[in-house]
Amino acid sequence: MKKITLLVASTVVLFSCNNLKDNEFLINGTAEGVKNGKKVFVEIQSETGMIAKDTATIENGKFELNGISENVDLGFIRIEDENINLPLILEEGNISVVIKTDTIINSSIGGTENNDKFQSFNDASKVVVDKKMKFEKANLERITTAKKANDTATVNQIMKEYGTFQEDLNKVSKNFIKNNPKAYLSVLLLENFLMRQYLTAEEIKDYFAKIDKSLLNTKSAKNIKKVLDAIKDDPAAKVEVGSKAPVFAANNPEGKKISLQEAMGKVTLIDFWASWCGPCRAENPNVVALYKELHAKGLNIIGVSLDKDAAKWKEAISKDGLVWPQISNLKFWDEPIAKQYNVQSIPATFILDATGKIVARDLKGAALKAKIIELLNAK
């Protein structure tokens, strides 16, 4: 009797899967502890912001979302009024999602080939993240005491040790790309390496040449090729770590022209963003906190917006509390400063030392803070 039941169950699953249209995805999710009636969204990032592919309501901790994705794409599950933005791969098939609202890293995805691969990457990354969190907890009192005592040597040592975790995460990404040439996540990770110049253009080319041809028509693969072609066709246009930051100037919201030279500090952060960019707006509170803590010690920031609507740009500056200089030509992706810096996606950041040399790019969170503190404390 059990065998018959299992056979019937497997037939139902197969039938359900075969009922999907071409390029259709069906997401079956659970979100334990979330109140009934809350909305859940599956979204993708477009050039003008986040776009919802489908919306559902959570009932008894469960939800179902579906839609069409012409090409395999990166999506995000977001829950109304919850600090949840879970990445997954949108592709044809039945996708399973288990959301843990206590911490996003304990959530899981699966059900399709690319999402199973994504989960294996998350599992490998979690090993490093868990070590990082233990390190943070173990050293919290030590670094707090060192800061109060103005013990820069101890602060620098702790932040240097903390930085090793980012390098370990980079190794996890490199190993994944090397071992999974058919996984869409490999293209996403490679694009990330290219944008923050963790790997050289030649290293990117070597990895990219081994990516499965079935992925070359995806947005991220096209973007990688576009950047590599631009570097090949115009080597002088390369802006990379170790090079002098190209100078620029544009108007602020009041119409006054501000140059990079005017905005320079002991350490300068060039922040490319836009009011329509969800990830940019989510990162802004962290940048505001960083500026409040370190501006008096020599950190300056200049924001370069890829907005095209002046009113929305000004509204976002005010709402997010961005008190440092902001400039834009209001030309969207035709922003000349973004082109000058070969910015293909946002948020994008460049850290400059006191001489105007680019020393790092696209760092976030603790890694960004550690690098800035290191430069501020340099003799």
Tab-separated table of C-alpha atoms in Angstrom:
chain	number	residue	atom	x	y	z
A	1	MET	CA	0.000	0.000	0.000
A	2	LYS	CA	2.892	2.345	0.834
A	3	LYS	CA	4.495	1.706	-2.559
A	4	ILE	CA	1.266	2.628	-4.345
A	5	THR	CA	0.958	5.825	-2.304
A	6	LEU	CA	4.525	6.837	-3.147
A	7	LEU	CA	3.937	6.127	-6.824
A	8	VAL	CA	0.807	8.265	-6.848
A	9	ALA	CA	2.621	11.077	-5.063
A	10	SER	CA	5.523	11.054	-7.512
A	11	THR	CA	3.070	11.029	-10.437
A	12	VAL	CA	1.308	14.105	-9.055
A	13	VAL	CA	4.645	15.947	-8.722
A	14	LEU	CA	5.630	15.021	-12.270
A	15	PHE	CA	2.247	16.100	-13.591
A	16	SER	CA	2.481	19.396	-11.713
A	17	CYS	CA	5.964	20.047	-13.095
A	18	ASN	CA	4.911	19.256	-16.637
A	19	ASN	CA	1.985	21.667	-16.322
A	20	LEU	CA	4.387	24.600	-16.196
A	21	LYS	CA	4.631	26.697	-19.332
A	22	ASP	CA	7.888	27.326	-21.120
A	23	ASN	CA	10.159	29.516	-18.923
A	24	GLU	CA	7.614	29.438	-16.086
A	25	PHE	CA	8.755	29.176	-12.474
A	26	LEU	CA	6.653	28.164	-9.487
A	27	ILE	CA	7.960	29.050	-6.029
A	28	ASN	CA	6.572	27.141	-3.064
A	29	GLY	CA	7.738	28.790	0.131
A	30	THR	CA	7.450	28.677	3.879
A	31	ALA	CA	8.082	31.578	6.232
A	32	GLU	CA	7.581	30.338	9.768
A	33	GLY	CA	6.651	32.947	12.318
A	34	VAL	CA	5.352	35.481	9.786
A	35	LYS	CA	1.827	36.712	10.486
A	36	ASN	CA	-1.013	35.724	8.188
A	37	GLY	CA	-1.929	38.295	5.572
A	38	LYS	CA	1.530	39.741	5.033
A	39	LYS	CA	2.481	40.224	1.405
A	40	VAL	CA	5.452	38.455	-0.155
A	41	PHE	CA	7.062	39.523	-3.429
A	42	VAL	CA	9.439	37.997	-5.945
A	43	GLU	CA	11.388	40.808	-7.618
A	44	ILE	CA	14.145	41.388	-10.141
A	45	GLN	CA	16.530	44.322	-10.498
A	46	SER	CA	15.991	46.429	-13.614
A	47	GLU	CA	17.763	49.555	-14.816
A	48	THR	CA	15.080	51.667	-13.163
A	49	GLY	CA	14.709	49.761	-9.898
A	50	MET	CA	13.126	46.627	-8.464
A	51	ILE	CA	10.244	45.110	-10.453
A	52	ALA	CA	7.795	42.638	-8.895
A	53	LYS	CA	7.265	39.487	-10.965
A	54	ASP	CA	4.506	38.254	-8.655
A	55	THR	CA	2.885	39.008	-5.308
A	56	ALA	CA	1.182	36.654	-2.851
A	57	THR	CA	-0.158	36.587	0.698
A	58	ILE	CA	1.304	34.448	3.454
A	59	GLU	CA	-1.201	32.080	5.042
A	60	ASN	CA	-0.241	29.662	7.817
A	61	GLY	CA	3.404	30.338	7.108
A	62	LYS	CA	3.157	29.349	3.443
A	63	PHE	CA	3.052	31.153	0.114
A	64	GLU	CA	3.190	30.468	-3.622
A	65	LEU	CA	4.613	32.700	-6.356
A	66	ASN	CA	4.909	32.129	-10.063
A	67	GLY	CA	5.822	33.934	-13.252
A	68	ILE	CA	7.783	33.836	-16.489
A	69	SER	CA	11.519	34.391	-16.805
A	70	GLU	CA	12.566	34.426	-20.460
A	71	ASN	CA	16.182	33.951	-19.436
A	72	VAL	CA	17.624	32.604	-16.217
A	73	ASP	CA	17.822	35.608	-13.893
A	74	LEU	CA	18.608	36.650	-10.342
A	75	GLY	CA	15.519	37.238	-8.222
A	76	PHE	CA	14.803	38.289	-4.658
A	77	ILE	CA	12.084	37.214	-2.229
A	78	ARG	CA	10.931	40.121	-0.070
A	79	ILE	CA	8.379	40.042	2.746
A	80	GLU	CA	6.352	43.086	3.715
A	81	ASP	CA	7.756	44.883	6.798
A	82	GLU	CA	10.398	42.195	7.345
A	83	ASN	CA	14.177	42.521	7.009
A	84	ILE	CA	14.189	39.801	4.354
A	85	ASN	CA	15.641	40.012	0.847
A	86	LEU	CA	16.456	36.423	-0.115
A	87	PRO	CA	18.301	35.903	-3.428
A	88	LEU	CA	17.443	32.960	-5.675
A	89	ILE	CA	17.647	32.004	-9.335
A	90	LEU	CA	14.511	32.453	-11.436
A	91	GLU	CA	14.362	29.672	-14.016
A	92	GLU	CA	11.824	27.202	-15.365
A	93	GLY	CA	10.726	24.670	-12.768
A	94	ASN	CA	9.479	24.182	-9.242
A	95	ILE	CA	11.552	26.163	-6.767
A	96	SER	CA	11.403	25.592	-3.015
A	97	VAL	CA	12.138	28.321	-0.488
A	98	VAL	CA	12.392	28.075	3.306
A	99	ILE	CA	12.734	31.486	4.935
A	100	LYS	CA	14.118	31.879	8.441
A	101	THR	CA	13.222	35.350	9.607
A	102	ASP	CA	15.817	35.369	12.404
A	103	THR	CA	18.712	35.476	9.937
A	104	ILE	CA	18.751	35.264	6.160
A	105	ILE	CA	21.795	32.974	6.101
A	106	ASN	CA	19.793	30.160	7.710
A	107	SER	CA	17.194	30.272	4.928
A	108	SER	CA	17.409	27.796	2.051
A	109	ILE	CA	16.511	27.437	-1.629
A	110	GLY	CA	16.395	24.484	-4.003
A	111	GLY	CA	14.305	22.404	-6.374
A	112	THR	CA	15.960	23.384	-9.664
A	113	GLU	CA	19.517	22.822	-10.826
A	114	ASN	CA	20.679	26.414	-10.441
A	115	ASN	CA	19.035	26.878	-7.057
A	116	ASP	CA	20.497	23.629	-5.754
A	117	LYS	CA	23.922	24.912	-6.835
A	118	PHE	CA	23.210	28.275	-5.220
A	119	GLN	CA	22.371	26.539	-1.949
A	120	SER	CA	25.615	24.546	-2.058
A	121	PHE	CA	27.478	27.859	-2.426
A	122	ASN	CA	25.524	29.341	0.488
A	123	ASP	CA	26.386	26.323	2.641
A	124	ALA	CA	30.102	26.731	1.893
A	125	SER	CA	29.928	30.486	2.543
A	126	LYS	CA	28.064	29.949	5.821
A	127	VAL	CA	31.070	28.102	7.261
A	128	VAL	CA	33.142	31.277	6.808
A	129	VAL	CA	30.340	33.605	7.927
A	130	ASP	CA	29.838	31.616	11.137
A	131	LYS	CA	33.567	31.970	11.923
A	132	LYS	CA	33.348	35.695	11.174
A	133	MET	CA	30.390	36.137	13.532
A	134	LYS	CA	32.217	34.256	16.306
A	135	PHE	CA	35.237	36.493	15.767
A	136	GLU	CA	33.046	39.609	15.985
A	137	LYS	CA	31.469	38.406	19.231
A	138	ALA	CA	34.798	37.406	20.761
A	139	ASN	CA	36.467	40.722	19.899
A	140	LEU	CA	33.600	43.184	20.455
A	141	GLU	CA	34.679	44.193	23.964
A	142	ARG	CA	38.344	44.287	22.942
A	143	ILE	CA	37.835	46.629	19.984
A	144	THR	CA	35.403	48.837	21.951
A	145	THR	CA	37.993	49.259	24.701
A	146	ALA	CA	40.747	49.932	22.156
A	147	LYS	CA	38.681	52.625	20.432
A	148	LYS	CA	37.932	54.369	23.735
A	149	ALA	CA	41.632	54.311	24.594
A	150	ASN	CA	42.559	55.523	21.103
A	151	ASP	CA	44.678	52.363	20.769
A	152	THR	CA	44.991	52.424	16.976
A	153	ALA	CA	47.508	49.572	16.890
A	154	THR	CA	45.009	47.166	18.468
A	155	VAL	CA	42.125	48.440	16.327
A	156	ASN	CA	44.196	47.998	13.151
A	157	GLN	CA	45.252	44.493	14.157
A	158	ILE	CA	41.672	43.394	14.848
A	159	MET	CA	40.406	44.889	11.587
A	160	LYS	CA	43.273	43.240	9.690
A	161	GLU	CA	42.328	39.864	11.152
A	162	TYR	CA	38.694	40.566	10.320
A	163	GLY	CA	39.642	41.249	6.703
A	164	THR	CA	40.885	37.672	6.278
A	165	PHE	CA	37.286	36.454	6.336
A	166	GLN	CA	36.516	38.429	3.160
A	167	GLU	CA	39.479	36.770	1.480
A	168	ASP	CA	38.163	33.365	2.585
A	169	LEU	CA	34.767	34.222	1.055
A	170	ASN	CA	36.533	35.221	-2.174
A	171	LYS	CA	38.203	31.793	-2.222
A	172	VAL	CA	34.809	30.103	-1.830
A	173	SER	CA	33.561	32.089	-4.832
A	174	LYS	CA	36.605	31.281	-6.969
A	175	ASN	CA	36.306	27.569	-6.196
A	176	PHE	CA	32.615	27.621	-7.076
A	177	ILE	CA	33.242	29.320	-10.440
A	178	LYS	CA	36.016	26.867	-11.248
A	179	ASN	CA	33.953	23.781	-10.382
A	180	ASN	CA	30.556	24.912	-11.738
A	181	PRO	CA	30.915	26.344	-15.267
A	182	LYS	CA	27.243	25.557	-16.045
A	183	ALA	CA	25.823	27.362	-12.981
A	184	TYR	CA	24.347	30.814	-13.486
A	185	LEU	CA	25.708	31.799	-10.081
A	186	SER	CA	29.220	31.415	-11.525
A	187	VAL	CA	28.433	34.227	-13.984
A	188	LEU	CA	27.053	36.419	-11.181
A	189	LEU	CA	30.125	35.842	-9.018
A	190	LEU	CA	32.447	36.514	-11.941
A	191	GLU	CA	30.609	39.763	-12.713
A	192	ASN	CA	31.013	40.781	-9.060
A	193	PHE	CA	34.756	40.081	-9.213
A	194	LEU	CA	35.000	42.159	-12.380
A	195	MET	CA	33.078	45.112	-10.954
A	196	ARG	CA	35.190	45.336	-7.791
A	197	GLN	CA	38.393	44.397	-9.615
A	198	TYR	CA	39.257	41.564	-7.265
A	199	LEU	CA	40.587	39.721	-10.316
A	200	THR	CA	42.499	41.240	-13.212
A	201	ALA	CA	40.921	41.498	-16.667
A	202	GLU	CA	43.112	38.620	-17.848
A	203	GLU	CA	41.997	36.412	-14.950
A	204	ILE	CA	38.367	37.257	-15.679
A	205	LYS	CA	38.896	36.337	-19.344
A	206	ASP	CA	40.331	32.961	-18.360
A	207	TYR	CA	37.371	32.136	-16.131
A	208	PHE	CA	34.857	33.543	-18.619
A	209	ALA	CA	36.237	31.399	-21.454
A	210	LYS	CA	35.300	28.285	-19.454
A	211	ILE	CA	31.712	29.381	-18.719
A	212	ASP	CA	29.175	27.164	-20.466
A	213	LYS	CA	27.907	28.633	-23.744
A	214	SER	CA	24.293	28.232	-22.579
A	215	LEU	CA	24.872	31.117	-20.136
A	216	LEU	CA	26.358	33.615	-22.579
A	217	ASN	CA	22.960	35.146	-23.413
A	218	THR	CA	22.232	36.121	-19.792
A	219	LYS	CA	22.347	39.758	-18.657
A	220	SER	CA	25.397	39.258	-16.470
A	221	ALA	CA	27.371	37.403	-19.153
A	222	LYS	CA	26.593	40.148	-21.674
A	223	ASN	CA	27.725	42.741	-19.144
A	224	ILE	CA	31.016	40.899	-18.544
A	225	LYS	CA	31.666	40.726	-22.283
A	226	LYS	CA	30.819	44.408	-22.698
A	227	VAL	CA	33.304	45.440	-20.009
A	228	LEU	CA	36.047	43.139	-21.293
A	229	ASP	CA	35.549	44.460	-24.820
A	230	ALA	CA	35.747	48.044	-23.553
A	231	ILE	CA	39.011	47.306	-21.777
A	232	LYS	CA	40.413	45.604	-24.859
A	233	ASP	CA	39.369	48.398	-27.227
A	234	ASP	CA	40.462	51.254	-24.972
A	235	PRO	CA	43.130	50.218	-22.450
A	236	ALA	CA	43.583	53.870	-21.427
A	237	ALA	CA	40.009	53.905	-20.164
A	238	LYS	CA	40.772	51.318	-17.489
A	239	VAL	CA	40.139	52.551	-13.980
A	240	GLU	CA	41.509	50.047	-11.539
A	241	VAL	CA	42.958	49.639	-8.070
A	242	GLY	CA	46.403	51.212	-8.031
A	243	SER	CA	45.657	53.829	-10.686
A	244	LYS	CA	45.062	57.535	-10.193
A	245	ALA	CA	41.366	58.407	-9.890
A	246	PRO	CA	40.210	60.358	-12.963
A	247	VAL	CA	39.097	63.892	-12.109
A	248	PHE	CA	35.495	64.968	-12.696
A	249	ALA	CA	32.991	67.671	-11.861
A	250	ALA	CA	29.213	68.096	-12.073
A	251	ASN	CA	26.391	70.108	-10.514
A	252	ASN	CA	24.961	69.478	-7.071
A	253	PRO	CA	21.179	69.698	-6.457
A	254	GLU	CA	21.456	73.480	-6.073
A	255	GLY	CA	23.178	73.846	-9.445
A	256	LYS	CA	26.674	74.491	-8.061
A	257	LYS	CA	29.522	72.682	-9.816
A	258	ILE	CA	31.588	70.494	-7.462
A	259	SER	CA	34.781	68.708	-8.477
A	260	LEU	CA	36.442	65.602	-7.077
A	261	GLN	CA	39.398	67.744	-5.995
A	262	GLU	CA	37.115	69.912	-3.836
A	263	ALA	CA	35.627	66.837	-2.149
A	264	MET	CA	38.931	65.115	-1.372
A	265	GLY	CA	39.876	64.222	2.213
A	266	LYS	CA	42.564	62.106	3.826
A	267	VAL	CA	40.401	59.228	2.575
A	268	THR	CA	37.735	59.763	-0.073
A	269	LEU	CA	34.843	57.505	-0.974
A	270	ILE	CA	33.255	57.965	-4.413
A	271	ASP	CA	29.757	56.511	-4.155
A	272	PHE	CA	27.828	55.752	-7.380
A	273	TRP	CA	24.131	55.306	-6.636
A	274	ALA	CA	20.601	56.355	-7.678
A	275	SER	CA	17.252	56.984	-6.023
A	276	TRP	CA	15.733	54.111	-8.047
A	277	CYS	CA	18.418	51.585	-7.002
A	278	GLY	CA	17.036	49.376	-4.206
A	279	PRO	CA	20.407	47.938	-3.077
A	280	CYS	CA	21.889	51.475	-3.058
A	281	ARG	CA	19.133	52.791	-0.802
A	282	ALA	CA	19.470	49.763	1.485
A	283	GLU	CA	23.207	50.451	1.876
A	284	ASN	CA	22.796	54.206	2.507
A	285	PRO	CA	22.148	53.927	6.295
A	286	ASN	CA	25.469	52.091	6.678
A	287	VAL	CA	27.302	54.790	4.724
A	288	VAL	CA	25.625	57.514	6.780
A	289	ALA	CA	26.751	55.836	10.021
A	290	LEU	CA	30.279	55.449	8.647
A	291	TYR	CA	30.423	59.124	7.667
A	292	LYS	CA	29.175	60.280	11.078
A	293	GLU	CA	31.833	58.201	12.828
A	294	LEU	CA	34.842	58.929	10.625
A	295	HIS	CA	34.320	62.257	8.843
A	296	ALA	CA	35.984	64.231	11.642
A	297	LYS	CA	39.017	61.943	11.316
A	298	GLY	CA	39.440	62.645	7.609
A	299	LEU	CA	36.844	60.634	5.656
A	300	ASN	CA	35.120	62.530	2.854
A	301	ILE	CA	32.445	61.185	0.518
A	302	ILE	CA	31.174	62.391	-2.835
A	303	GLY	CA	28.005	60.867	-4.255
A	304	VAL	CA	27.541	60.493	-8.001
A	305	SER	CA	23.938	59.735	-8.923
A	306	LEU	CA	22.656	57.938	-12.023
A	307	ASP	CA	19.272	59.573	-11.605
A	308	LYS	CA	17.389	61.260	-14.419
A	309	ASP	CA	14.609	62.837	-12.343
A	310	ALA	CA	15.960	65.769	-10.290
A	311	ALA	CA	13.000	65.783	-7.906
A	312	LYS	CA	13.364	62.093	-7.016
A	313	TRP	CA	17.129	62.543	-6.627
A	314	LYS	CA	16.686	65.429	-4.192
A	315	GLU	CA	13.952	63.580	-2.303
A	316	ALA	CA	16.185	60.520	-1.816
A	317	ILE	CA	19.104	62.663	-0.611
A	318	SER	CA	16.877	64.270	2.004
A	319	LYS	CA	15.081	61.084	3.059
A	320	ASP	CA	18.306	59.045	3.421
A	321	GLY	CA	20.176	61.852	5.206
A	322	LEU	CA	23.067	62.091	2.741
A	323	VAL	CA	24.840	65.186	4.036
A	324	TRP	CA	28.023	64.904	1.953
A	325	PRO	CA	28.409	66.467	-1.529
A	326	GLN	CA	26.109	65.007	-4.195
A	327	ILE	CA	26.485	65.562	-7.943
A	328	SER	CA	24.820	64.298	-11.119
A	329	ASN	CA	24.357	65.110	-14.780
A	330	LEU	CA	20.899	63.457	-14.549
A	331	LYS	CA	21.604	61.281	-17.583
A	332	PHE	CA	20.704	57.858	-16.140
A	333	TRP	CA	23.067	55.177	-17.540
A	334	ASP	CA	24.562	57.786	-19.862
A	335	GLU	CA	26.056	59.506	-16.795
A	336	PRO	CA	29.507	60.563	-18.102
A	337	ILE	CA	31.253	60.117	-14.741
A	338	ALA	CA	29.950	56.551	-14.483
A	339	LYS	CA	31.251	55.887	-17.999
A	340	GLN	CA	34.562	57.498	-17.098
A	341	TYR	CA	34.892	55.038	-14.203
A	342	ASN	CA	33.531	52.125	-16.248
A	343	VAL	CA	30.656	51.630	-13.789
A	344	GLN	CA	28.338	48.971	-15.207
A	345	SER	CA	26.221	48.333	-12.116
A	346	ILE	CA	25.347	50.144	-8.895
A	347	PRO	CA	25.971	50.530	-6.048
A	348	ALA	CA	29.635	51.009	-6.910
A	349	THR	CA	32.267	52.599	-4.698
A	350	PHE	CA	35.898	53.641	-5.046
A	351	ILE	CA	38.167	54.360	-2.075
A	352	LEU	CA	40.942	56.906	-2.669
A	353	ASP	CA	43.916	57.650	-0.481
A	354	ALA	CA	45.151	61.178	0.242
A	355	THR	CA	47.060	61.271	-3.063
A	356	GLY	CA	43.964	60.407	-5.107
A	357	LYS	CA	45.056	56.852	-5.872
A	358	ILE	CA	42.358	54.154	-5.985
A	359	VAL	CA	43.161	51.670	-3.221
A	360	ALA	CA	39.966	49.570	-3.189
A	361	ARG	CA	36.505	49.405	-4.696
A	362	ASP	CA	33.063	48.013	-3.992
A	363	LEU	CA	33.723	47.150	-0.352
A	364	LYS	CA	30.749	47.034	2.008
A	365	GLY	CA	30.002	46.802	5.690
A	366	ALA	CA	32.871	45.843	7.988
A	367	ALA	CA	35.321	45.378	5.100
A	368	LEU	CA	34.702	48.966	3.948
A	369	LYS	CA	35.078	50.339	7.461
A	370	ALA	CA	38.255	48.337	8.082
A	371	LYS	CA	39.911	49.664	4.939
A	372	ILE	CA	38.999	53.268	5.696
A	373	ILE	CA	40.270	53.005	9.274
A	374	GLU	CA	43.489	51.449	7.993
A	375	LEU	CA	44.033	54.377	5.607
A	376	LEU	CA	43.080	57.014	8.178
A	377	ASN	CA	45.607	55.587	10.632
A	378	ALA	CA	48.374	55.297	8.057
A	379	LYS	CA	51.381	57.526	8.724
